[in-house]
XYZ file of C-alpha atoms in Angstrom:
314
model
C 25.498 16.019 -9.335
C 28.216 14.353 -7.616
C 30.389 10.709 -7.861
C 29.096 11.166 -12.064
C 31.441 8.067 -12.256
C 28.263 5.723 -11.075
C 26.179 7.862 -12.556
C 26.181 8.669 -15.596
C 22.391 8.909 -17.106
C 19.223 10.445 -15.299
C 15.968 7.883 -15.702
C 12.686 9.520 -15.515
C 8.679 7.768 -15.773
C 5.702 10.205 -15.478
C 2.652 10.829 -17.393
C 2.773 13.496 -19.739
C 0.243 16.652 -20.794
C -1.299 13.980 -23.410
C -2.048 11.228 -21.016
C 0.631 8.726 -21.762
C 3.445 7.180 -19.859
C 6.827 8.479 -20.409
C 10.043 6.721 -20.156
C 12.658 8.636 -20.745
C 16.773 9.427 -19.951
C 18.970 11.866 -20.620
C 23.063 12.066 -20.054
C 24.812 13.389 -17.515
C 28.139 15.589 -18.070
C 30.431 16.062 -15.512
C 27.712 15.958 -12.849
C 25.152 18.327 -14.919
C 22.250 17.454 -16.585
C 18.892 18.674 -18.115
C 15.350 17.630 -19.133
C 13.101 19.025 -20.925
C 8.905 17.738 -20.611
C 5.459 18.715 -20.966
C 3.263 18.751 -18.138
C 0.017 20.748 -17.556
C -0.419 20.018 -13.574
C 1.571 18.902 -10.436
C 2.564 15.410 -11.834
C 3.936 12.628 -9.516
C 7.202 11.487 -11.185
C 9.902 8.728 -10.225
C 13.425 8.526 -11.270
C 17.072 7.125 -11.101
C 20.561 7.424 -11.500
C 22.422 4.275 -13.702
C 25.477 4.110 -15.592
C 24.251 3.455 -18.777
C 24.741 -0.296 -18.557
C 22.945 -1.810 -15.758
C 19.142 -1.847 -15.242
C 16.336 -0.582 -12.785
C 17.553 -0.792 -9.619
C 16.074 -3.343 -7.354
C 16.155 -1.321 -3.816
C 12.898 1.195 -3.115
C 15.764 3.385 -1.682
C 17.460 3.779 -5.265
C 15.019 5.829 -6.551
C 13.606 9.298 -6.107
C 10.091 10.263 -5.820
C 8.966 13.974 -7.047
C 6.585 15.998 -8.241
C 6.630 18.286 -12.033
C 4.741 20.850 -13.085
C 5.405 23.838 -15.743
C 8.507 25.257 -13.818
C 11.829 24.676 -13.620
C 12.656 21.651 -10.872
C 16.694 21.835 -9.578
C 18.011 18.556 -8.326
C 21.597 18.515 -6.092
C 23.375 15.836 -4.270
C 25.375 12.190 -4.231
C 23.801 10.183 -6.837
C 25.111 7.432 -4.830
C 22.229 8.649 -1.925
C 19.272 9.517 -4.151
C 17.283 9.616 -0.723
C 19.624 12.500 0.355
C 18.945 14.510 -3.220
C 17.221 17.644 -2.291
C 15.062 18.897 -5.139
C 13.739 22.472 -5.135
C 12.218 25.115 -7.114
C 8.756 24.190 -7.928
C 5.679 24.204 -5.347
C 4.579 21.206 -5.344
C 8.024 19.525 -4.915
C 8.513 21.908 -1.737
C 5.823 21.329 -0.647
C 6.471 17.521 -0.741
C 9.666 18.242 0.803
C 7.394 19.910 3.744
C 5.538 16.554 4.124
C 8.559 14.257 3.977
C 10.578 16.510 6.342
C 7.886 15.731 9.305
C 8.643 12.208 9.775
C 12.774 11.895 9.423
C 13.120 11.140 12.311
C 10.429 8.017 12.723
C 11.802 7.326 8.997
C 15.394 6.581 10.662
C 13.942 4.751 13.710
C 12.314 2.433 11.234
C 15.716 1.884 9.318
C 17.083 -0.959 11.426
C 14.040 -2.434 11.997
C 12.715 -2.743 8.508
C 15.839 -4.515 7.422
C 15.461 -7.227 10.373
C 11.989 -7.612 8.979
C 13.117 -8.446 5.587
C 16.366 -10.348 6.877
C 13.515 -12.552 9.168
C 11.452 -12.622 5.755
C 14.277 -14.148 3.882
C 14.653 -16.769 6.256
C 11.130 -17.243 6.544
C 11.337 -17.969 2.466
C 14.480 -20.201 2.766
C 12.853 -22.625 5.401
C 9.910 -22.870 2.953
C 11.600 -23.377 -0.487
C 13.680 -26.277 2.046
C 9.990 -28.126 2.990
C 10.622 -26.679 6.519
C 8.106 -28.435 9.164
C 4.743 -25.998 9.667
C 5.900 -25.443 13.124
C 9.104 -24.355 12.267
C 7.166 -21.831 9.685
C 4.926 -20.392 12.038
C 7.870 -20.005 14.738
C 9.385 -18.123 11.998
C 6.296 -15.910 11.498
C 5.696 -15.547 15.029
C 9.471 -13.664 14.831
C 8.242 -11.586 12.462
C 4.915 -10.869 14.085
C 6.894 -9.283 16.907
C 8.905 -7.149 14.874
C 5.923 -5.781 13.236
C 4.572 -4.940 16.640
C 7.580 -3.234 17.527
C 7.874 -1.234 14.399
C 3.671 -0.511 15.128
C 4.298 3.063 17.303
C 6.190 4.794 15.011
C 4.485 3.908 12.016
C 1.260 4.889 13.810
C 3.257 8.156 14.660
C 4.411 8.170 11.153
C 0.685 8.389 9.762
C -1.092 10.844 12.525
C 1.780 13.731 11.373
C 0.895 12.968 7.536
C -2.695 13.104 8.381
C -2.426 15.847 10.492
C -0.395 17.747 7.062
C -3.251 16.703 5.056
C -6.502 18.026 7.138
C -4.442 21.569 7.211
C -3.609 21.237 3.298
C -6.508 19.862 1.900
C -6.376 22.113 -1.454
C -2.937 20.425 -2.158
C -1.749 17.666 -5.024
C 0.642 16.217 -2.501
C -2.603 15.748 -0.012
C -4.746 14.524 -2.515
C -1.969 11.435 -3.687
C -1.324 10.656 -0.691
C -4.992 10.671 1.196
C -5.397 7.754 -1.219
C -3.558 5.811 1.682
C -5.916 7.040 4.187
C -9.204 6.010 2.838
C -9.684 2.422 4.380
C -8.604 3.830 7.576
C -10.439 7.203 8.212
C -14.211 7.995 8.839
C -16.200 8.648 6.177
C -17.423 12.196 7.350
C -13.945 13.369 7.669
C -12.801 11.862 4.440
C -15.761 13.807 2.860
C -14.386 17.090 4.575
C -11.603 17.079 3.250
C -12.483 16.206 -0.291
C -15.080 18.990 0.078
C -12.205 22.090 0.543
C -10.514 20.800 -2.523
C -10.715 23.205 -5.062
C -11.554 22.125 -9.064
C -8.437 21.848 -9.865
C -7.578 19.414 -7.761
C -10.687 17.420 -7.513
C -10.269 17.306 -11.384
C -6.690 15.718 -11.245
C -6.223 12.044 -11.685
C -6.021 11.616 -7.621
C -9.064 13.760 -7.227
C -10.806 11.555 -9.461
C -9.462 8.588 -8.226
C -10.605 10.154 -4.673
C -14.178 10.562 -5.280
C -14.398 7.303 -6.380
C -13.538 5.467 -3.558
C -15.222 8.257 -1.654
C -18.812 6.461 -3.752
C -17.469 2.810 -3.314
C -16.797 3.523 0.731
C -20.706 5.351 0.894
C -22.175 1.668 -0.910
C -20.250 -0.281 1.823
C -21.421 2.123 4.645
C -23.911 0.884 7.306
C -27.425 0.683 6.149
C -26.215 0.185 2.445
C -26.576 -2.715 0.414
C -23.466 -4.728 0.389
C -21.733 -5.594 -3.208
C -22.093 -8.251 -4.297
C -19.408 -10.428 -5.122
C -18.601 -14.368 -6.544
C -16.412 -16.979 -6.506
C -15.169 -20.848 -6.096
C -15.477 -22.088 -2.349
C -13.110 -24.739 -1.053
C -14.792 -27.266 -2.813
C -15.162 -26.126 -6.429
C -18.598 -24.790 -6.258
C -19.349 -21.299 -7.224
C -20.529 -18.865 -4.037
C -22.624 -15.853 -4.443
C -22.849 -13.472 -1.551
C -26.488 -12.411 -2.305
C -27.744 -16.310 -2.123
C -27.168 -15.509 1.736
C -29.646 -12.370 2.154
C -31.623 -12.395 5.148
C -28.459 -14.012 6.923
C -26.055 -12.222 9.320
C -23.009 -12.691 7.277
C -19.586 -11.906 8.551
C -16.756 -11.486 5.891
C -13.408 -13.089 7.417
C -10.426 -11.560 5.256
C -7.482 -13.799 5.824
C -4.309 -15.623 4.261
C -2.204 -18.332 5.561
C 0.477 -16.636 6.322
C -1.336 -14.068 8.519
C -0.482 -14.577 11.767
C -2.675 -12.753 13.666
C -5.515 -14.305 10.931
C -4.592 -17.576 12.855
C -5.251 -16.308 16.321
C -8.634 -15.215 15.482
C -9.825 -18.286 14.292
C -10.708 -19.633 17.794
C -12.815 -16.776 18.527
C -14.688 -17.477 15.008
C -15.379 -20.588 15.669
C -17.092 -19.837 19.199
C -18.911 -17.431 18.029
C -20.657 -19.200 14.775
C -21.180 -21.967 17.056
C -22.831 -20.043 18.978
C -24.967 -17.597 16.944
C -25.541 -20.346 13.334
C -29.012 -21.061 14.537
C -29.709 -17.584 14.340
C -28.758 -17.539 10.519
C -24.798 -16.535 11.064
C -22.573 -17.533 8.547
C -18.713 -16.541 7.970
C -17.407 -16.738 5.211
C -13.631 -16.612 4.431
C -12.211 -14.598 1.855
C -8.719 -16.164 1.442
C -5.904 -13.335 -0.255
C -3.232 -16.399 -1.553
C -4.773 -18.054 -4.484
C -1.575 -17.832 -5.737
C -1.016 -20.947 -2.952
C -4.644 -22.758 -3.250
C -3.165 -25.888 -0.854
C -2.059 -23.627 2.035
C -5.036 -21.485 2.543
C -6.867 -25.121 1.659
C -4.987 -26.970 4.200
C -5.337 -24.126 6.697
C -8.796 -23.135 6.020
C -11.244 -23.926 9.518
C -14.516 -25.031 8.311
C -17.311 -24.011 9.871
C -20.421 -25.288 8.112
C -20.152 -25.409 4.773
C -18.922 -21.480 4.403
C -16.123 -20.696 6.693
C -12.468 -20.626 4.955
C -14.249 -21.846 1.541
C -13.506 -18.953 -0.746
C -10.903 -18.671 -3.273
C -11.122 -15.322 -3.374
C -8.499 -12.327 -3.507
C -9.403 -8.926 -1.239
């Protein structure tokens, strides 16, 4: 490894052949270093470079994502860019390499824009710890609104190429972890496809398993299934069960204060329970900041006695 002077320990956290969660380091000398683990299957791993003294880093880009498996993985590069660090040798990890490698170039688009995003965050957070005016908030949010729009194309472009690697690798570890960020956005049927051309091994891995579940969870939430059922506190204290409203047309509103585009829709709610709640409509609101009861309280839109009244996280 290179500049050893800032780093001089390798951090590593995976799970192990036994099930448990490792947390390991070993020392670097004069740029080289070696680690020695037991691992029956591709295994997602994440690690670091430190000097010995100083902690975790704080920044995503600070640490490296990879894959082990019985093999022997090579690591090269600055420790002082771990997202430059080309790892080798194993085939998962190339293959991972593979995936990565298709979306560089949306990856560097995104760059400047992500850190505008947080910069506008940060400000957004400033104003509020100060008792900023709620206009002054939402003009804020509005700014970041936009630059979510703007950063919308290239993520979408981002997630049809790793999609697109996934349907032509379905009998993959890599596919399998990261189809896991697929499943509330792709059809059923397909999602089913693809879990169907995965062979035992990999159904049989932790993301496999973790894969058919939500496969069974999105099948009991499908059209013509019976809904979960689900409980909480509405906006006045007062538990609310989902099944006390059968043979209702219930709409499930999933919101939070700060969601901008949350805000816009309420409008349209509001004309439409008005003009269906004869007809046995009801909304109700599913709020996802508990952790703030008197915003989504103060921004909740009654309509009824259900609209906006559930404390209740997504």
């Amino acid at each position: 490894m290179e500049n050893p002077a800032k780093a001089s320990w390798f951090n590593i956290r995976y799970t192990d052949a036994a099930g448990k969660k490792v947390a390991d380091s070993t020392q670097i000398f004069n740029g080289v270093f070696s680690y020695l683990g037991k691992v029956q299957a591709p295994t997602q791993a994440t690690g670091y470079f430190s000097d010995g003294k100083s902690g975790a880093p704080q920044s995503y880009e600070q640490y490296l994502q990879f894959y082990i498996e019985p093999g022997i993985l090579q690591i090269s590069g600055d420790a002082s860019s771990p997202q430059e660090i080309v790892l080798s040798g194993l085939k998962t990890q190339d293959e991972f390499n593979t995936y990565n490698n298709l979306i560089k170039s949306e990856i560097a688009a995104l760059k400047p824009l992500n850190e505008s995003y947080n910069n506008k965050n940060n400000e957004y957070i400033a104003l509020k710890k100060q008792g900023a005016s709620e206009e002054a908030l939402n003009a804020k949010l509005d700014e970041l609104e936009k630059i979510k729009e703007d950063m919308s194309p290239m993520q979408q472009a981002i997630r049809d190429k790793q999609f697109s690697y996934i349907k032509k690798h379905p009998n993959s570890a890599v596919s399998a972890a990261q189809l896991r960020f697929f499943v509330s956005s792709v059809d059923l049927a397909e999602l089913q496809s693809i879990y169907d051309q995965m062979g035992p091994e990999i159904r049989n891995s932790v993301n496999g398993q973790e894969l058919a579940e939500e496969i069974t969870k999105l099948k009991s939430g499908s059209p013509g299934s019976t809904a979960t059922d689900f409980t909480g506190m509405d906006i006045n204290g007062k538990p609310l069960k989902l099944s006390e409203y059968r043979g209702k047309y219930v709409l499930l509103d999933f919101w939070a204060s700060w969601c901008v585009p949350c805000r816009k829709g309420n409008p349209h709610l509001l004309q439409l329970y008005s003009k269906y709640k004869k007809r046995g409509f009801e909304i109700i609101g599913v709020s996802d900041d508990d952790s703030n009861p008197k915003a989504w309280k103060k921004r909740s839109i009654k309509i009824g006695l259900v609209y906006g009244s559930i404390s209740y996280v997504a």
